[in-house]
Amino acid sequence: MNWTVPYTSFKKNFEKNKSLFTKAFERIMSNGEFILKKDVYDFEKNMAKYLNAKYVISVNSGTDALLLALGAAGIKPGSEIITVANTYVATLSAITHIGAIPVFVDVAEDYNMNPDLIEKKITKKTRAIVPVHLNGRCCDMKKINQIAKKYNLLVIEDVAQSLGSKFQNKNAGTFGLAGAFSLHPLKSLSCAGDGGFITTNNFLLANKLYKMRNHGQVSRDHISHFGFNSRLDNLQAALINIKLKNFNQDIKKRRNIAKVYFENFKDLPIFNPLFENNENYFDTFNSFVIKTNDQKKLLRYLLKNKIEVYVNWKKPLYKHKGLNLKTSKLENTEKFCKQMISLPIFPDLDIKKQIKVINTVKKFYLKKL
């Protein structure tokens, strides 16, 4: 469909960086620098500096980032890992692929793990907590880390949607043993396809991960163990290095767009819990998600008016029978699936198009009255 307001615009992003992208493409293609070359190592160094982390290990997706981080941490099959069901299926895929069992806690009003519900889910089999920092909001890592320390549990953070977000002025992905990040095209810092990376301050874990992503190779003549083919392509790394230079400006633009939404929606029966006056949180708005009791009707109305919006999860993951997941009912998780709509928010969204979104939402509620 020819959207009046698209959910995002890859074309605008390309046009903004076209000259630099083209130069990088020509350099890499002409030199044949495709796998684990300088651009990859530059990216790892640049991202480590940006996040104030000791080590960054680039991989080929956010899913692999979480899978390799969990595997390298030594979590054994049959272990229980506490996480949330209000997430993309990749979080649970990584847990189940290492033979572990996801144990769910419900989420708080900000869509993130409710730390007050964790302790009642801990058993003798519990080995780790995987908090998911959703929509550009960091979880309450102070409480989560306190619980993890009390019960001697590992913390592996899923930061796929929240690069640059902070809690108490500390970057998401730097609180636990490791953080797993995505560079998928719909993320706030994205490449032209799949990509991801892992952060850690643990030398032994980093050393293991560098080998795991490249078939367990220490060098061509030395393979220390079986590994995976999970390398970030050099070309993708080059594109990310270009975009990383303007990433803080992009975050600022997202936050400004979010402010305009908040100011215009404050008198409507819709709700977004982020960006509250709370000095603990710095939100980056990978997504702008509203909650409304008119989800289906408002969704149809926006789409009819050529505004591209999404309901990311129409039902909780544990209600997909093929996944064979077991849990008691999670009240907020199920309620939010029936309320959430993701509105367009990307750095190149101009104010005219945003006002179109706002006015369309307002017209919907005027018609209801």
Coordinates of C-alpha atoms in Angstrom, one line a residue, residues 62-369:
G62 CA 20.1 -10.5 17.8
T63 CA 18.7 -14.0 18.2
D64 CA 22.2 -15.5 17.9
A65 CA 23.5 -12.9 20.3
L66 CA 21.1 -14.2 23.0
L67 CA 21.6 -17.9 22.0
L68 CA 25.4 -17.6 22.1
A69 CA 25.5 -15.6 25.3
L70 CA 23.3 -18.1 27.1
G71 CA 25.3 -21.0 25.7
A72 CA 28.6 -19.5 26.6
A73 CA 27.4 -18.8 30.1
G74 CA 27.3 -22.5 30.7
I75 CA 23.6 -22.9 31.4
K76 CA 22.8 -26.6 31.3
P77 CA 19.8 -28.4 29.7
G78 CA 16.9 -28.6 32.1
S79 CA 17.8 -25.4 33.8
E80 CA 15.0 -22.8 34.4
I81 CA 15.4 -19.3 33.1
I82 CA 13.1 -16.5 34.3
T83 CA 11.9 -14.2 31.6
V84 CA 8.7 -12.6 30.2
A85 CA 6.2 -13.6 27.6
N86 CA 5.7 -10.0 26.5
T87 CA 8.5 -10.3 23.9
Y88 CA 9.4 -11.5 20.4
V89 CA 9.6 -15.2 20.1
A90 CA 13.4 -15.0 19.6
T91 CA 13.9 -14.6 23.3
L92 CA 12.2 -17.9 24.0
S93 CA 13.8 -19.6 21.0
A94 CA 17.3 -18.9 22.4
I95 CA 16.3 -20.3 25.8
T96 CA 14.8 -23.4 24.4
H97 CA 17.5 -24.1 21.9
I98 CA 20.1 -24.5 24.7
G99 CA 17.7 -27.0 26.4
A100 CA 16.6 -24.6 29.1
I101 CA 13.0 -24.0 30.3
P102 CA 11.5 -20.5 30.2
V103 CA 9.6 -19.6 33.4
F104 CA 7.4 -16.5 33.0
V105 CA 6.8 -13.5 35.2
D106 CA 4.2 -10.9 34.3
V107 CA 5.1 -7.3 33.2
A108 CA 4.5 -4.0 34.9
E109 CA 2.7 -1.0 33.3
D110 CA 5.8 -0.1 31.3
Y111 CA 5.7 -3.4 29.4
N112 CA 8.9 -4.6 31.2
M113 CA 9.5 -7.4 33.7
N114 CA 7.9 -6.8 37.1
P115 CA 10.8 -7.5 39.5
D116 CA 8.4 -7.8 42.4
L117 CA 7.1 -11.1 40.9
I118 CA 10.5 -12.8 40.4
E119 CA 11.2 -14.4 43.7
K120 CA 8.1 -16.5 43.8
K121 CA 9.1 -18.1 40.5
I122 CA 12.6 -19.1 41.7
T123 CA 13.2 -22.9 42.3
K124 CA 16.2 -25.2 42.7
K125 CA 16.4 -25.4 38.9
T126 CA 16.6 -21.6 38.3
R127 CA 19.9 -20.6 36.9
A128 CA 19.4 -17.2 35.2
I129 CA 17.1 -14.2 34.6
V130 CA 16.6 -12.8 31.1
P131 CA 15.0 -9.3 31.4
V132 CA 13.8 -7.9 28.1
H133 CA 14.2 -4.1 27.7
L134 CA 11.2 -3.4 25.5
N135 CA 10.4 -0.4 23.3
G136 CA 13.4 1.6 24.3
R137 CA 12.9 1.4 28.1
C138 CA 15.4 -0.3 30.4
C139 CA 14.1 -2.6 33.1
D140 CA 14.5 -1.8 36.8
M141 CA 17.9 -3.5 36.9
K142 CA 18.6 -2.4 40.5
K143 CA 15.9 -4.7 41.8
I144 CA 16.6 -7.5 39.3
N145 CA 20.3 -7.5 40.1
Q146 CA 19.6 -7.6 43.8
I147 CA 17.5 -10.6 43.4
A148 CA 20.0 -12.3 41.1
K149 CA 22.8 -11.7 43.7
K150 CA 20.6 -13.0 46.5
Y151 CA 20.0 -16.3 44.8
N152 CA 23.3 -16.6 42.9
L153 CA 21.6 -16.3 39.4
L154 CA 23.1 -15.1 36.1
V155 CA 21.6 -12.1 34.4
I156 CA 21.7 -12.1 30.6
E157 CA 19.9 -9.0 29.2
D158 CA 17.8 -9.0 26.0
V159 CA 18.4 -5.5 24.7
A160 CA 17.2 -6.0 21.1
Q161 CA 14.8 -3.0 21.3
S162 CA 16.7 -0.7 23.6
L163 CA 20.2 0.3 22.5
G164 CA 21.0 3.6 24.2
S165 CA 18.4 3.4 26.9
K166 CA 19.6 3.8 30.5
F167 CA 18.6 3.1 34.0
Q168 CA 20.2 5.3 36.7
N169 CA 22.5 6.6 34.0
K170 CA 23.9 3.2 33.1
N171 CA 23.4 1.6 29.7
A172 CA 21.0 -1.3 29.1
G173 CA 23.1 -4.3 28.3
T174 CA 25.9 -3.5 30.8
F175 CA 24.2 -4.6 34.1
G176 CA 24.5 -8.4 33.8
L177 CA 27.0 -11.0 32.7
A178 CA 26.1 -10.2 29.1
G179 CA 23.8 -8.2 26.9
A180 CA 22.3 -9.3 23.6
F181 CA 21.5 -6.7 21.0
S182 CA 19.9 -6.6 17.6
L183 CA 20.7 -4.6 14.5
H184 CA 17.6 -5.7 12.6
P185 CA 16.2 -3.0 10.2
L186 CA 13.3 -2.1 12.6
K187 CA 15.7 -1.4 15.4
S188 CA 16.8 2.2 16.3
L189 CA 20.3 1.4 15.0
S190 CA 20.0 -0.9 12.1
C191 CA 21.9 -2.5 9.3
A192 CA 20.7 -3.5 5.8
G193 CA 19.6 -7.0 6.9
D194 CA 20.2 -9.1 10.0
G195 CA 22.9 -8.3 12.5
G196 CA 23.6 -8.3 16.3
F197 CA 26.2 -8.1 19.0
I198 CA 26.9 -9.1 22.6
T199 CA 28.4 -7.0 25.4
T200 CA 30.2 -8.3 28.4
N201 CA 32.8 -7.1 30.9
N202 CA 34.0 -10.7 31.5
F203 CA 37.2 -11.6 29.7
L204 CA 36.7 -15.4 29.8
L205 CA 33.2 -15.1 28.4
A206 CA 34.3 -12.7 25.7
N207 CA 37.2 -14.9 24.7
K208 CA 34.8 -17.9 24.4
L209 CA 32.3 -15.9 22.4
Y210 CA 34.8 -14.6 19.9
K211 CA 35.6 -18.2 19.1
M212 CA 32.0 -19.5 19.2
R213 CA 30.8 -17.1 16.5
N214 CA 33.5 -18.4 14.1
H215 CA 33.3 -22.2 14.3
G216 CA 35.4 -22.4 17.5
Q217 CA 38.5 -21.2 15.7
V218 CA 41.3 -19.6 17.5
S219 CA 43.2 -19.4 14.2
R220 CA 43.0 -21.3 10.9
D221 CA 45.3 -24.0 12.4
H222 CA 43.7 -24.2 15.9
I223 CA 40.0 -25.1 16.6
S224 CA 39.4 -25.2 20.3
H225 CA 35.7 -26.5 20.2
F226 CA 32.7 -26.7 17.9
G227 CA 31.2 -23.3 17.3
F228 CA 28.7 -21.5 15.0
N229 CA 28.8 -19.6 11.8
S230 CA 27.5 -16.3 13.3
R231 CA 29.6 -13.5 12.1
L232 CA 28.5 -9.9 11.3
D233 CA 29.3 -9.2 7.7
N234 CA 32.0 -6.6 7.2
L235 CA 29.7 -4.5 4.9
Q236 CA 27.0 -4.4 7.5
A237 CA 29.6 -3.3 10.1
A238 CA 30.7 -0.5 7.8
L239 CA 27.1 0.8 7.4
I240 CA 26.6 0.7 11.2
N241 CA 29.8 2.5 11.8
I242 CA 28.5 5.3 9.6
K243 CA 25.1 5.4 11.3
L244 CA 26.5 5.2 14.9
K245 CA 28.1 8.6 14.5
N246 CA 24.6 10.2 14.4
F247 CA 22.9 7.8 16.7
N248 CA 22.6 10.2 19.6
Q249 CA 21.0 12.7 17.3
D250 CA 18.6 10.1 16.1
I251 CA 17.7 9.3 19.7
K252 CA 17.1 12.9 20.4
K253 CA 14.8 13.1 17.4
R254 CA 12.8 10.1 18.6
R255 CA 12.4 11.6 22.1
N256 CA 11.2 14.9 20.6
I257 CA 8.7 13.0 18.4
A258 CA 7.5 11.1 21.5
K259 CA 7.0 14.4 23.4
V260 CA 4.8 15.7 20.6
Y261 CA 2.7 12.5 20.8
F262 CA 2.4 12.8 24.6
E263 CA 1.4 16.5 24.5
N264 CA -1.4 15.8 22.0
F265 CA -2.7 12.6 23.5
K266 CA -2.8 13.6 27.1
D267 CA -6.6 14.2 27.1
L268 CA -7.5 11.1 25.1
P269 CA -8.3 7.6 26.6
I270 CA -5.0 6.2 25.4
F271 CA -1.9 5.6 27.5
N272 CA 1.9 5.3 27.1
P273 CA 3.8 4.8 30.3
L274 CA 7.2 5.8 29.1
F275 CA 8.8 9.2 29.3
E276 CA 7.4 9.9 32.8
N277 CA 9.2 12.3 35.0
N278 CA 11.4 9.7 36.5
E279 CA 15.1 10.5 36.7
N280 CA 15.9 6.7 36.8
Y281 CA 15.0 6.1 33.2
F282 CA 16.3 7.4 29.8
D283 CA 14.0 6.1 27.1
T284 CA 15.0 5.9 23.5
F285 CA 11.6 5.0 21.8
N286 CA 12.6 2.2 19.5
S287 CA 8.7 2.0 19.4
F288 CA 5.9 4.3 20.5
V289 CA 3.3 1.9 21.9
I290 CA -0.1 3.1 23.1
K291 CA -2.6 1.2 25.1
T292 CA -6.3 1.6 24.2
N293 CA -9.5 -0.3 25.0
D294 CA -10.4 0.4 21.4
Q295 CA -7.5 -1.5 19.8
K296 CA -9.3 -3.2 16.9
K297 CA -11.4 -0.3 15.9
L298 CA -8.6 2.3 16.2
L299 CA -6.3 0.0 14.3
R300 CA -8.7 -0.4 11.4
Y301 CA -9.4 3.3 11.4
L302 CA -5.7 4.2 11.2
L303 CA -5.0 1.7 8.4
K304 CA -8.0 2.9 6.5
N305 CA -6.6 6.4 6.6
K306 CA -3.3 5.0 5.2
I307 CA -1.3 5.3 8.4
E308 CA 0.9 2.2 8.9
V309 CA 0.6 0.9 12.4
Y310 CA 1.0 -2.5 14.0
V311 CA -0.2 -4.8 16.8
N312 CA 3.0 -6.6 17.4
W313 CA 1.6 -9.5 19.5
K314 CA -2.1 -10.3 19.2
K315 CA -1.8 -13.1 21.8
P316 CA 0.8 -14.1 24.3
L317 CA 3.5 -16.5 23.1
Y318 CA 2.3 -19.2 25.5
K319 CA -1.0 -19.3 23.6
H320 CA 0.7 -20.5 20.4
K321 CA 0.1 -24.2 20.8
G322 CA 3.0 -25.2 18.6
L323 CA 5.5 -23.7 21.1
N324 CA 4.3 -26.0 23.9
L325 CA 4.9 -23.4 26.6
K326 CA 3.3 -23.8 30.0
T327 CA 2.5 -21.0 32.5
S328 CA -0.3 -19.7 34.7
K329 CA -2.2 -16.7 33.3
L330 CA -0.2 -13.5 33.1
E331 CA -2.8 -10.8 33.6
N332 CA -1.0 -7.8 32.2
T333 CA 0.6 -9.7 29.4
E334 CA -2.8 -10.9 28.2
K335 CA -4.4 -7.5 28.7
F336 CA -1.8 -5.6 26.9
C337 CA -2.0 -7.9 23.8
K338 CA -5.6 -6.6 23.5
Q339 CA -4.6 -3.0 24.0
M340 CA -1.3 -2.2 22.3
I341 CA -0.8 -0.4 19.0
S342 CA 2.6 0.7 17.7
L343 CA 2.5 4.2 16.0
P344 CA 5.1 5.5 13.5
I345 CA 8.2 6.9 15.3
F346 CA 11.5 7.1 13.4
P347 CA 14.1 10.0 13.2
D348 CA 13.1 11.1 9.7
L349 CA 9.3 11.4 10.5
D350 CA 8.5 15.0 9.7
I351 CA 6.1 17.0 11.8
K352 CA 3.4 17.2 9.1
K353 CA 3.2 13.4 8.9
Q354 CA 3.2 13.1 12.7
I355 CA 0.4 15.7 12.9
K356 CA -1.5 13.6 10.4
V357 CA -1.2 10.6 12.8
I358 CA -2.3 12.7 15.8
N359 CA -5.3 14.3 14.0
T360 CA -6.5 10.9 12.8
V361 CA -6.4 9.5 16.3
K362 CA -8.3 12.6 17.6
K363 CA -10.9 12.3 14.8
F364 CA -11.5 8.6 15.8
Y365 CA -12.3 9.6 19.4
L366 CA -14.4 12.5 18.3
K367 CA -16.5 10.2 16.2
K368 CA -16.9 7.9 19.2
L369 CA -18.3 10.8 21.1

